[in-house]
mmCIF file of C-alpha atoms in Angstrom:
data_model
loop_
_atom_site.group_PDB
_atom_site.id
_atom_site.type_symbol
_atom_site.label_atom_id
_atom_site.label_comp_id
_atom_site.label_asym_id
_atom_site.label_seq_id
_atom_site.Cartn_x
_atom_site.Cartn_y
_atom_site.Cartn_z
ATOM 1 C CA UNK I 1204 -0.024 -0.036 -0.019
ATOM 2 C CA UNK I 1205 2.814 2.310 0.813
ATOM 3 C CA UNK I 1206 4.577 1.628 -2.396
ATOM 4 C CA UNK I 1207 1.336 2.461 -4.282
ATOM 5 C CA UNK I 1208 1.126 5.876 -2.632
ATOM 6 C CA UNK I 1209 4.674 6.778 -3.202
ATOM 7 C CA UNK I 1210 4.369 5.808 -6.751
ATOM 8 C CA UNK I 1211 1.217 7.778 -7.168
ATOM 9 C CA UNK I 1212 2.803 10.896 -5.712
ATOM 10 C CA UNK I 1213 5.757 10.678 -7.988
ATOM 11 C CA UNK I 1214 3.534 10.117 -10.922
ATOM 12 C CA UNK I 1215 1.281 12.971 -10.016
ATOM 13 C CA UNK I 1216 4.385 15.350 -10.014
ATOM 14 C CA UNK I 1217 5.508 14.120 -13.418
ATOM 15 C CA UNK I 1218 2.108 14.591 -14.909
ATOM 16 C CA UNK I 1219 2.282 18.276 -13.794
ATOM 17 C CA UNK I 1220 5.522 18.501 -15.745
ATOM 18 C CA UNK I 1221 7.698 19.162 -12.672
ATOM 19 C CA UNK I 1222 9.837 17.048 -10.281
ATOM 20 C CA UNK I 1223 8.763 17.405 -6.696
ATOM 21 C CA UNK I 1224 12.178 18.457 -5.408
ATOM 22 C CA UNK I 1225 12.994 20.932 -8.132
ATOM 23 C CA UNK I 1226 12.411 24.685 -7.314
ATOM 24 C CA UNK I 1227 13.841 28.015 -8.284
ATOM 25 C CA UNK I 1228 13.614 31.522 -6.791
ATOM 26 C CA UNK I 1229 14.008 34.443 -9.059
ATOM 27 C CA UNK I 1230 12.046 37.654 -9.850
ATOM 28 C CA UNK I 1231 9.280 37.739 -12.366
ATOM 29 C CA UNK I 1232 10.647 40.750 -14.035
ATOM 30 C CA UNK I 1233 13.956 42.637 -14.011
ATOM 31 C CA UNK I 1234 14.535 45.961 -15.841
ATOM 32 C CA UNK I 1235 17.722 46.698 -17.735
ATOM 33 C CA UNK I 1236 19.119 49.979 -19.090
ATOM 34 C CA UNK I 1237 20.193 49.716 -22.674
ATOM 35 C CA UNK I 1238 23.973 49.605 -22.901
ATOM 36 C CA UNK I 1239 24.194 48.698 -19.234
ATOM 37 C CA UNK I 1240 24.190 45.398 -17.317
ATOM 38 C CA UNK I 1241 21.377 43.531 -15.499
ATOM 39 C CA UNK I 1242 21.395 41.439 -12.331
ATOM 40 C CA UNK I 1243 19.063 38.509 -11.914
ATOM 41 C CA UNK I 1244 18.976 37.252 -8.399
ATOM 42 C CA UNK I 1245 18.485 33.469 -8.301
ATOM 43 C CA UNK I 1246 18.814 30.374 -6.387
ATOM 44 C CA UNK I 1247 17.661 26.912 -7.233
ATOM 45 C CA UNK I 1248 17.192 23.534 -5.780
ATOM 46 C CA UNK I 1249 17.097 19.908 -7.039
ATOM 47 C CA UNK I 1250 15.292 16.717 -6.229
ATOM 48 C CA UNK I 1251 17.246 14.699 -3.526
ATOM 49 C CA UNK I 1252 17.714 11.798 -5.837
ATOM 50 C CA UNK I 1253 20.052 13.888 -7.932
ATOM 51 C CA UNK I 1254 22.183 15.393 -5.221
ATOM 52 C CA UNK I 1255 25.245 13.280 -6.002
ATOM 53 C CA UNK I 1256 25.063 14.255 -9.746
ATOM 54 C CA UNK I 1257 25.244 18.040 -8.860
ATOM 55 C CA UNK I 1258 29.078 19.030 -8.765
ATOM 56 C CA UNK I 1259 31.004 22.175 -9.388
ATOM 57 C CA UNK I 1260 31.483 21.149 -13.007
ATOM 58 C CA UNK I 1261 27.700 21.012 -13.693
ATOM 59 C CA UNK I 1262 26.459 23.402 -16.279
ATOM 60 C CA UNK I 1263 24.304 26.273 -15.577
ATOM 61 C CA UNK I 1264 22.550 27.503 -18.730
ATOM 62 C CA UNK I 1265 20.109 30.351 -19.601
ATOM 63 C CA UNK I 1266 17.597 29.986 -22.483
ATOM 64 C CA UNK I 1267 15.619 32.691 -24.140
ATOM 65 C CA UNK I 1268 12.048 31.411 -24.199
ATOM 66 C CA UNK I 1269 11.553 31.670 -28.029
ATOM 67 C CA UNK I 1270 10.565 29.162 -30.647
ATOM 68 C CA UNK I 1271 12.756 27.218 -30.739
ATOM 69 C CA UNK I 1272 14.361 27.942 -27.371
ATOM 70 C CA UNK I 1273 17.834 29.474 -27.829
ATOM 71 C CA UNK I 1274 20.867 29.145 -25.369
ATOM 72 C CA UNK I 1275 21.997 32.674 -24.597
ATOM 73 C CA UNK I 1276 24.542 31.818 -21.891
ATOM 74 C CA UNK I 1277 26.378 28.676 -20.856
ATOM 75 C CA UNK I 1278 28.620 28.683 -17.742
ATOM 76 C CA UNK I 1279 30.873 25.952 -19.494
ATOM 77 C CA UNK I 1280 31.636 28.305 -22.497
ATOM 78 C CA UNK I 1281 30.734 31.898 -21.402
ATOM 79 C CA UNK I 1282 32.768 33.586 -24.169
ATOM 80 C CA UNK I 1283 30.797 31.863 -26.938
ATOM 81 C CA UNK I 1284 27.367 32.946 -25.620
ATOM 82 C CA UNK I 1285 25.139 35.591 -27.372
ATOM 83 C CA UNK I 1286 24.850 37.298 -23.930
ATOM 84 C CA UNK I 1287 28.128 38.016 -22.177
ATOM 85 C CA UNK I 1288 28.198 38.016 -18.373
ATOM 86 C CA UNK I 1289 28.751 35.854 -15.418
ATOM 87 C CA UNK I 1290 26.882 33.308 -13.270
ATOM 88 C CA UNK I 1291 28.001 33.840 -9.591
ATOM 89 C CA UNK I 1292 28.908 31.209 -6.992
ATOM 90 C CA UNK I 1293 29.087 27.630 -7.788
ATOM 91 C CA UNK I 1294 26.465 24.891 -8.825
ATOM 92 C CA UNK I 1295 26.847 23.104 -5.478
ATOM 93 C CA UNK I 1296 25.898 26.332 -3.784
ATOM 94 C CA UNK I 1297 22.752 26.190 -5.853
ATOM 95 C CA UNK I 1298 23.391 29.737 -6.946
ATOM 96 C CA UNK I 1299 22.211 30.972 -10.361
ATOM 97 C CA UNK I 1300 22.525 34.725 -9.684
ATOM 98 C CA UNK I 1301 23.552 36.222 -13.010
ATOM 99 C CA UNK I 1302 24.858 39.388 -14.585
ATOM 100 C CA UNK I 1303 24.358 40.012 -18.209
ATOM 101 C CA UNK I 1304 26.512 42.879 -19.676
ATOM 102 C CA UNK I 1305 25.706 45.461 -22.503
ATOM 103 C CA UNK I 1306 22.044 44.538 -22.787
ATOM 104 C CA UNK I 1307 20.253 45.699 -25.889
ATOM 105 C CA UNK I 1308 16.746 46.279 -26.954
ATOM 106 C CA UNK I 1309 16.739 42.935 -28.762
ATOM 107 C CA UNK I 1310 17.502 41.120 -25.568
ATOM 108 C CA UNK I 1311 13.972 41.914 -24.188
ATOM 109 C CA UNK I 1312 12.015 38.714 -23.518
ATOM 110 C CA UNK I 1313 11.420 35.685 -21.274
ATOM 111 C CA UNK I 1314 14.192 33.531 -19.942
ATOM 112 C CA UNK I 1315 14.537 30.278 -18.087
ATOM 113 C CA UNK I 1316 17.315 28.389 -16.269
ATOM 114 C CA UNK I 1317 18.534 24.925 -16.904
ATOM 115 C CA UNK I 1318 21.002 22.821 -14.854
ATOM 116 C CA UNK I 1319 22.922 19.917 -16.258
ATOM 117 C CA UNK I 1320 24.882 17.540 -14.027
ATOM 118 C CA UNK I 1321 26.534 14.330 -14.609
ATOM 119 C CA UNK I 1322 24.211 11.377 -15.247
ATOM 120 C CA UNK I 1323 20.544 11.908 -15.536
ATOM 121 C CA UNK I 1324 20.430 15.440 -13.867
ATOM 122 C CA UNK I 1325 19.135 17.609 -16.710
ATOM 123 C CA UNK I 1326 16.348 19.884 -15.792
ATOM 124 C CA UNK I 1327 14.619 23.022 -17.510
ATOM 125 C CA UNK I 1328 13.159 25.332 -14.810
ATOM 126 C CA UNK I 1329 10.784 26.896 -17.265
ATOM 127 C CA UNK I 1330 8.259 24.315 -15.837
ATOM 128 C CA UNK I 1331 8.500 26.194 -12.530
ATOM 129 C CA UNK I 1332 9.357 29.832 -13.221
ATOM 130 C CA UNK I 1333 10.657 32.228 -15.999
ATOM 131 C CA UNK I 1334 12.059 35.732 -15.624
ATOM 132 C CA UNK I 1335 11.107 38.646 -18.042
ATOM 133 C CA UNK I 1336 13.805 41.139 -19.009
ATOM 134 C CA UNK I 1337 12.565 44.461 -20.077
ATOM 135 C CA UNK I 1338 14.947 47.175 -21.522
ATOM 136 C CA UNK I 1339 14.484 50.840 -21.242
ATOM 137 C CA UNK I 1340 16.193 53.444 -23.460
ATOM 138 C CA UNK I 1341 16.638 55.982 -20.735
ATOM 139 C CA UNK I 1342 16.831 55.693 -16.974
ATOM 140 C CA UNK I 1343 13.868 56.954 -14.874
ATOM 141 C CA UNK I 1344 13.838 59.912 -12.705
ATOM 142 C CA UNK I 1345 14.822 59.391 -9.091
ATOM 143 C CA UNK I 1346 12.045 59.111 -6.386
ATOM 144 C CA UNK I 1347 11.863 61.686 -3.503
ATOM 145 C CA UNK I 1348 9.885 60.834 -0.428
ATOM 146 C CA UNK I 1349 9.491 62.650 2.815
ATOM 147 C CA UNK I 1350 9.489 60.779 6.202
ATOM 148 C CA UNK I 1351 8.681 61.998 9.567
ATOM 149 C CA UNK I 1352 8.792 59.804 12.704
ATOM 150 C CA UNK I 1353 9.353 56.765 10.392
ATOM 151 C CA UNK I 1354 6.129 57.449 8.608
ATOM 152 C CA UNK I 1355 5.974 58.550 4.940
ATOM 153 C CA UNK I 1356 4.196 61.890 4.620
ATOM 154 C CA UNK I 1357 1.340 61.795 2.239
ATOM 155 C CA UNK I 1358 1.660 64.094 -0.971
ATOM 156 C CA UNK I 1359 -0.477 67.051 -1.179
ATOM 157 C CA UNK I 1360 -1.560 68.068 -4.615
ATOM 158 C CA UNK I 1361 -1.558 71.894 -5.184
ATOM 159 C CA UNK I 1362 -4.443 72.999 -7.481
ATOM 160 C CA UNK I 1363 -2.371 76.025 -8.847
ATOM 161 C CA UNK I 1364 0.877 74.154 -9.334
ATOM 162 C CA UNK I 1365 2.071 71.200 -11.224
ATOM 163 C CA UNK I 1366 4.607 70.209 -8.607
ATOM 164 C CA UNK I 1367 3.665 67.819 -5.794
ATOM 165 C CA UNK I 1368 4.532 69.289 -2.356
ATOM 166 C CA UNK I 1369 4.930 67.929 1.139
ATOM 167 C CA UNK I 1370 3.492 69.441 4.310
ATOM 168 C CA UNK I 1371 5.126 69.154 7.750
ATOM 169 C CA UNK I 1372 5.129 71.188 10.970
ATOM 170 C CA UNK I 1373 7.900 73.419 12.181
ATOM 171 C CA UNK I 1374 10.166 71.744 14.698
ATOM 172 C CA UNK I 1375 9.674 68.179 13.141
ATOM 173 C CA UNK I 1376 12.699 66.008 12.485
ATOM 174 C CA UNK I 1377 12.144 64.858 8.893
ATOM 175 C CA UNK I 1378 14.108 62.671 6.474
ATOM 176 C CA UNK I 1379 14.031 63.735 2.814
ATOM 177 C CA UNK I 1380 14.818 60.518 0.900
ATOM 178 C CA UNK I 1381 16.070 60.135 -2.765
ATOM 179 C CA UNK I 1382 16.171 56.698 -4.371
ATOM 180 C CA UNK I 1383 17.082 55.339 -7.725
ATOM 181 C CA UNK I 1384 17.243 51.994 -9.186
ATOM 182 C CA UNK I 1385 20.606 50.342 -9.581
ATOM 183 C CA UNK I 1386 20.876 48.890 -13.105
ATOM 184 C CA UNK I 1387 24.512 47.778 -12.862
ATOM 185 C CA UNK I 1388 26.601 47.898 -9.800
ATOM 186 C CA UNK I 1389 29.710 47.624 -11.831
ATOM 187 C CA UNK I 1390 28.830 51.064 -13.175
ATOM 188 C CA UNK I 1391 27.346 52.796 -9.979
ATOM 189 C CA UNK I 1392 25.173 55.827 -10.249
ATOM 190 C CA UNK I 1393 25.706 58.775 -8.100
ATOM 191 C CA UNK I 1394 23.151 60.867 -6.126
ATOM 192 C CA UNK I 1395 23.574 64.529 -5.281
ATOM 193 C CA UNK I 1396 21.285 67.163 -3.657
ATOM 194 C CA UNK I 1397 20.749 70.899 -4.329
ATOM 195 C CA UNK I 1398 18.339 73.291 -2.760
ATOM 196 C CA UNK I 1399 16.708 76.654 -3.428
ATOM 197 C CA UNK I 1400 17.613 78.687 -1.500
ATOM 198 C CA UNK I 1401 21.115 77.257 -1.670
ATOM 199 C CA UNK I 1402 22.169 77.852 1.896
ATOM 200 C CA UNK I 1403 19.522 75.438 3.320
ATOM 201 C CA UNK I 1404 21.919 72.435 2.687
ATOM 202 C CA UNK I 1405 24.515 74.085 5.006
ATOM 203 C CA UNK I 1406 22.090 74.481 7.960
ATOM 204 C CA UNK I 1407 22.471 71.440 10.380
ATOM 205 C CA UNK I 1408 21.609 68.947 7.602
ATOM 206 C CA UNK I 1409 22.891 65.353 7.851
ATOM 207 C CA UNK I 1410 23.413 63.485 4.529
ATOM 208 C CA UNK I 1411 23.651 59.714 4.303
ATOM 209 C CA UNK I 1412 24.018 57.483 1.322
ATOM 210 C CA UNK I 1413 23.742 53.776 1.019
ATOM 211 C CA UNK I 1414 22.936 50.854 -1.288
ATOM 212 C CA UNK I 1415 20.004 48.432 -0.488
ATOM 213 C CA UNK I 1416 19.643 45.539 -2.802
ATOM 214 C CA UNK I 1417 18.738 47.176 -6.209
ATOM 215 C CA UNK I 1418 18.300 50.682 -4.910
ATOM 216 C CA UNK I 1419 20.798 53.516 -4.162
ATOM 217 C CA UNK I 1420 19.434 55.799 -1.426
ATOM 218 C CA UNK I 1421 20.443 59.194 -0.127
ATOM 219 C CA UNK I 1422 18.866 60.696 2.881
ATOM 220 C CA UNK I 1423 18.792 64.333 4.052
ATOM 221 C CA UNK I 1424 17.895 64.570 7.818
ATOM 222 C CA UNK I 1425 17.123 67.882 9.337
ATOM 223 C CA UNK I 1426 14.682 69.694 11.665
ATOM 224 C CA UNK I 1427 12.176 71.777 9.755
ATOM 225 C CA UNK I 1428 11.875 75.537 10.381
ATOM 226 C CA UNK I 1429 9.903 78.380 8.822
ATOM 227 C CA UNK I 1430 12.925 78.971 6.489
ATOM 228 C CA UNK I 1431 12.076 75.590 4.738
ATOM 229 C CA UNK I 1432 8.639 76.726 3.778
ATOM 230 C CA UNK I 1433 8.332 76.639 -0.058
ATOM 231 C CA UNK I 1434 11.957 75.687 -0.320
ATOM 232 C CA UNK I 1435 12.662 73.299 -3.287
ATOM 233 C CA UNK I 1436 15.092 70.344 -2.839
ATOM 234 C CA UNK I 1437 16.306 68.634 -6.004
ATOM 235 C CA UNK I 1438 17.941 65.215 -6.291
ATOM 236 C CA UNK I 1439 20.076 64.456 -9.320
ATOM 237 C CA UNK I 1440 21.184 60.884 -10.306
ATOM 238 C CA UNK I 1441 24.036 60.488 -12.708
ATOM 239 C CA UNK I 1442 24.453 57.285 -14.494
ATOM 240 C CA UNK I 1443 28.015 56.378 -15.905
ATOM 241 C CA UNK I 1444 27.245 54.585 -19.189
ATOM 242 C CA UNK I 1445 28.874 54.942 -22.679
ATOM 243 C CA UNK I 1446 27.797 58.652 -21.990
ATOM 244 C CA UNK I 1447 26.849 60.296 -18.783
ATOM 245 C CA UNK I 1448 23.086 60.523 -18.240
ATOM 246 C CA UNK I 1449 21.624 62.642 -15.550
ATOM 247 C CA UNK I 1450 17.920 62.715 -14.220
ATOM 248 C CA UNK I 1451 16.547 64.851 -11.426
ATOM 249 C CA UNK I 1452 13.576 65.177 -9.328
ATOM 250 C CA UNK I 1453 12.424 68.126 -7.387
ATOM 251 C CA UNK I 1454 10.124 68.483 -4.307
ATOM 252 C CA UNK I 1455 8.904 71.620 -2.666
ATOM 253 C CA UNK I 1456 8.269 71.681 1.078
ATOM 254 C CA UNK I 1457 5.308 73.229 2.738
ATOM 255 C CA UNK I 1458 5.857 73.963 6.405
ATOM 256 C CA UNK I 1459 3.134 74.795 8.910
ATOM 257 C CA UNK I 1460 4.370 77.318 11.570
ATOM 258 C CA UNK I 1461 3.049 79.695 14.201
ATOM 259 C CA UNK I 1462 2.979 83.463 13.622
ATOM 260 C CA UNK I 1463 6.368 84.999 12.894
ATOM 261 C CA UNK I 1464 7.594 88.582 12.320
ATOM 262 C CA UNK I 1465 4.458 90.058 13.639
ATOM 263 C CA UNK I 1466 4.418 93.896 13.558
ATOM 264 C CA UNK I 1467 1.971 96.743 14.418
ATOM 265 C CA UNK I 1468 1.926 100.291 13.091
ATOM 266 C CA UNK I 1469 -0.120 103.526 13.184
ATOM 267 C CA UNK I 1470 -1.561 104.875 9.899
ATOM 268 C CA UNK I 1471 -0.291 108.428 10.868
ATOM 269 C CA UNK I 1472 3.352 109.248 11.228
ATOM 270 C CA UNK I 1473 4.271 111.026 14.498
ATOM 271 C CA UNK I 1474 1.402 112.087 16.657
ATOM 272 C CA UNK I 1475 -2.271 112.249 15.931
ATOM 273 C CA UNK I 1476 -4.325 115.391 16.486
ATOM 274 C CA UNK I 1477 -7.354 115.331 18.683
ATOM 275 C CA UNK I 1478 -10.628 114.726 16.898
ATOM 276 C CA UNK I 1479 -9.021 112.893 13.888
ATOM 277 C CA UNK I 1480 -9.523 109.383 12.917
ATOM 278 C CA UNK I 1481 -6.603 106.880 13.208
ATOM 279 C CA UNK I 1482 -6.175 103.182 12.186
ATOM 280 C CA UNK I 1483 -3.721 100.707 13.866
ATOM 281 C CA UNK I 1484 -2.778 97.737 11.630
ATOM 282 C CA UNK I 1485 -1.242 94.416 12.443
ATOM 283 C CA UNK I 1486 0.462 91.989 10.079
ATOM 284 C CA UNK I 1487 2.153 88.581 10.534
ATOM 285 C CA UNK I 1488 3.723 85.824 8.590
ATOM 286 C CA UNK I 1489 2.062 82.408 9.396
ATOM 287 C CA UNK I 1490 1.111 79.117 7.801
ATOM 288 C CA UNK I 1491 -1.822 78.405 7.786
ATOM 289 C CA UNK I 1492 -2.623 82.141 7.745
ATOM 290 C CA UNK I 1493 -3.458 83.973 10.980
ATOM 291 C CA UNK I 1494 -6.840 82.895 12.252
ATOM 292 C CA UNK I 1495 -7.406 85.700 14.706
ATOM 293 C CA UNK I 1496 -6.041 89.254 15.337
ATOM 294 C CA UNK I 1497 -6.901 90.719 18.762
ATOM 295 C CA UNK I 1498 -6.102 94.142 20.072
ATOM 296 C CA UNK I 1499 -5.513 95.044 23.697
ATOM 297 C CA UNK I 1500 -4.634 98.170 25.713
ATOM 298 C CA UNK I 1501 -1.645 97.387 27.866
ATOM 299 C CA UNK I 1502 -2.652 99.965 30.437
ATOM 300 C CA UNK I 1503 -5.194 97.564 31.683
ATOM 301 C CA UNK I 1504 -4.433 94.656 34.086
ATOM 302 C CA UNK I 1505 -5.360 92.074 33.126
ATOM 303 C CA UNK I 1506 -5.367 92.896 29.519
ATOM 304 C CA UNK I 1507 -8.874 93.128 28.101
ATOM 305 C CA UNK I 1508 -9.516 92.811 24.327
ATOM 306 C CA UNK I 1509 -10.455 96.120 22.755
ATOM 307 C CA UNK I 1510 -11.410 94.766 19.277
ATOM 308 C CA UNK I 1511 -10.755 91.724 17.022
ATOM 309 C CA UNK I 1512 -9.453 92.071 13.439
ATOM 310 C CA UNK I 1513 -6.496 93.011 11.659
ATOM 311 C CA UNK I 1514 -7.072 96.619 11.849
ATOM 312 C CA UNK I 1515 -8.162 98.863 14.840
ATOM 313 C CA UNK I 1516 -9.862 102.102 13.822
ATOM 314 C CA UNK I 1517 -10.449 104.894 16.373
ATOM 315 C CA UNK I 1518 -12.767 107.759 15.186
ATOM 316 C CA UNK I 1519 -12.801 111.230 16.991
ATOM 317 C CA UNK I 1520 -9.739 110.603 18.985
ATOM 318 C CA UNK I 1521 -8.851 112.381 22.253
ATOM 319 C CA UNK I 1522 -5.816 112.171 24.498
ATOM 320 C CA UNK I 1523 -7.282 109.451 26.567
ATOM 321 C CA UNK I 1524 -6.703 107.107 23.505
ATOM 322 C CA UNK I 1525 -3.065 107.734 23.879
ATOM 323 C CA UNK I 1526 -0.876 104.726 25.103
ATOM 324 C CA UNK I 1527 0.520 101.392 23.997
ATOM 325 C CA UNK I 1528 -1.654 98.969 22.020
ATOM 326 C CA UNK I 1529 -0.836 95.323 21.764
ATOM 327 C CA UNK I 1530 -1.875 93.049 18.810
ATOM 328 C CA UNK I 1531 -1.845 89.341 19.153
ATOM 329 C CA UNK I 1532 -1.714 87.203 15.901
ATOM 330 C CA UNK I 1533 -2.889 83.586 16.393
ATOM 331 C CA UNK I 1534 -3.323 80.412 14.361
ATOM 332 C CA UNK I 1535 -3.539 76.741 15.192
ATOM 333 C CA UNK I 1536 0.184 76.448 16.003
ATOM 334 C CA UNK I 1537 0.659 79.311 18.331
ATOM 335 C CA UNK I 1538 0.536 83.149 18.784
ATOM 336 C CA UNK I 1539 2.812 86.142 18.789
ATOM 337 C CA UNK I 1540 2.477 89.742 20.055
ATOM 338 C CA UNK I 1541 3.538 93.180 18.645
ATOM 339 C CA UNK I 1542 2.877 96.540 20.165
ATOM 340 C CA UNK I 1543 2.689 100.219 19.005
ATOM 341 C CA UNK I 1544 2.428 103.515 20.730
ATOM 342 C CA UNK I 1545 -0.411 105.973 19.922
ATOM 343 C CA UNK I 1546 0.122 109.589 20.748
ATOM 344 C CA UNK I 1547 -2.903 111.913 20.565
ATOM 345 C CA UNK I 1548 -2.217 115.584 21.135
ATOM 346 C CA UNK I 1549 -4.349 118.588 21.388
ATOM 347 C CA UNK I 1550 -4.946 120.913 18.639
ATOM 348 C CA UNK I 1551 -4.896 124.280 20.310
ATOM 349 C CA UNK I 1552 -7.448 126.801 19.109
ATOM 350 C CA UNK I 1553 -6.200 129.507 21.511
ATOM 351 C CA UNK I 1554 -3.493 129.705 24.001
ATOM 352 C CA UNK I 1555 -3.191 132.027 26.902
ATOM 353 C CA UNK I 1556 -0.085 132.345 28.905
ATOM 354 C CA UNK I 1557 -0.541 133.566 32.600
ATOM 355 C CA UNK I 1558 2.400 134.642 34.462
ATOM 356 C CA UNK I 1559 1.850 134.886 38.274
ATOM 357 C CA UNK I 1560 4.821 135.193 40.293
ATOM 358 C CA UNK I 1561 6.491 131.824 40.394
ATOM 359 C CA UNK I 1562 3.965 129.740 38.312
ATOM 360 C CA UNK I 1563 3.410 129.570 34.689
ATOM 361 C CA UNK I 1564 0.078 128.198 33.476
ATOM 362 C CA UNK I 1565 -0.862 127.059 29.956
ATOM 363 C CA UNK I 1566 -4.524 126.516 29.061
ATOM 364 C CA UNK I 1567 -6.217 124.911 26.028
ATOM 365 C CA UNK I 1568 -9.499 123.780 24.882
ATOM 366 C CA UNK I 1569 -8.824 120.010 25.532
ATOM 367 C CA UNK I 1570 -6.767 119.809 28.696
ATOM 368 C CA UNK I 1571 -4.831 121.822 31.249
ATOM 369 C CA UNK I 1572 -1.192 121.266 31.573
ATOM 370 C CA UNK I 1573 0.629 122.884 34.551
ATOM 371 C CA UNK I 1574 4.205 123.779 34.425
ATOM 372 C CA UNK I 1575 6.191 125.164 37.281
ATOM 373 C CA UNK I 1576 8.870 127.676 36.674
ATOM 374 C CA UNK I 1577 11.139 128.959 39.471
ATOM 375 C CA UNK I 1578 12.515 132.419 39.062
#
């Protein structure tokens, strides 16, 4: 009964066109840059009954899946193959990772791996898996992403601009990451950063570059300030091929911050004459824009709001309106104050100087100021 079950299992594997112990691991698709090389990560395994037939002299062969199938690389005679390159490691390591050099547009297509050992070990892995090589004429632009607290910040689409922008809050520690595909590690690409304004790259910015499998990555790590708002960072990748090819990608940062550079001023220069109208104005730089402007008189303790709004207009002024006025600009991230002095003076319609022994009096229609003079 046991023999019948085993025979059935092996027969079932053979009916499906595969041997139960044969397997291969390779990507479904790899992308090559014309004129450059391409790497195919690959490992394989064989059925246990053929283990003794797999030696370091075994052949590792790549076929292009056409009609009829064509040998494009044979490890036993690599110099005669239509595709030049190298298969790494040894057969007994079950390594089939391969580099093909100087890939051309005509090399696009599906490929499968074959192993040939001594004796009966001859197996085509197209029954298990194939890899598709696609060839591009020009390298793609690099990708620029923004990370905050290990989370990628979602892209915000600007209606009035073509560029994608990123939005973060002042004080956040961020990582602006540029990545590009590595087509051929024997001809490495290079990543460089630039910024507008230029000085931002010199302000406490840490740059790190590393290679991860098939990607080259460069990180800019810094703490966001108001100065980064609407700043543009550009990552440029340079590919060293027969001729140098450069591609770049730019990203504009949007930074949310509390009010900055808040200022207050009086519409009139100098003093204001009694009875005239005067406007006090407040302005501030904030993102999002200031939500509330509030005016206070700093002669009052505690401060009490006089009026809300960016402008404070006082009609028919008199000297009691003189004093310091405080404007508070506020948005969802904080507030900032600014103050301005208002000086209301009388407009004299008549003046009468009265001298009486040691005192000098001055009178007017709006107030009485007393001066003492010692003879």
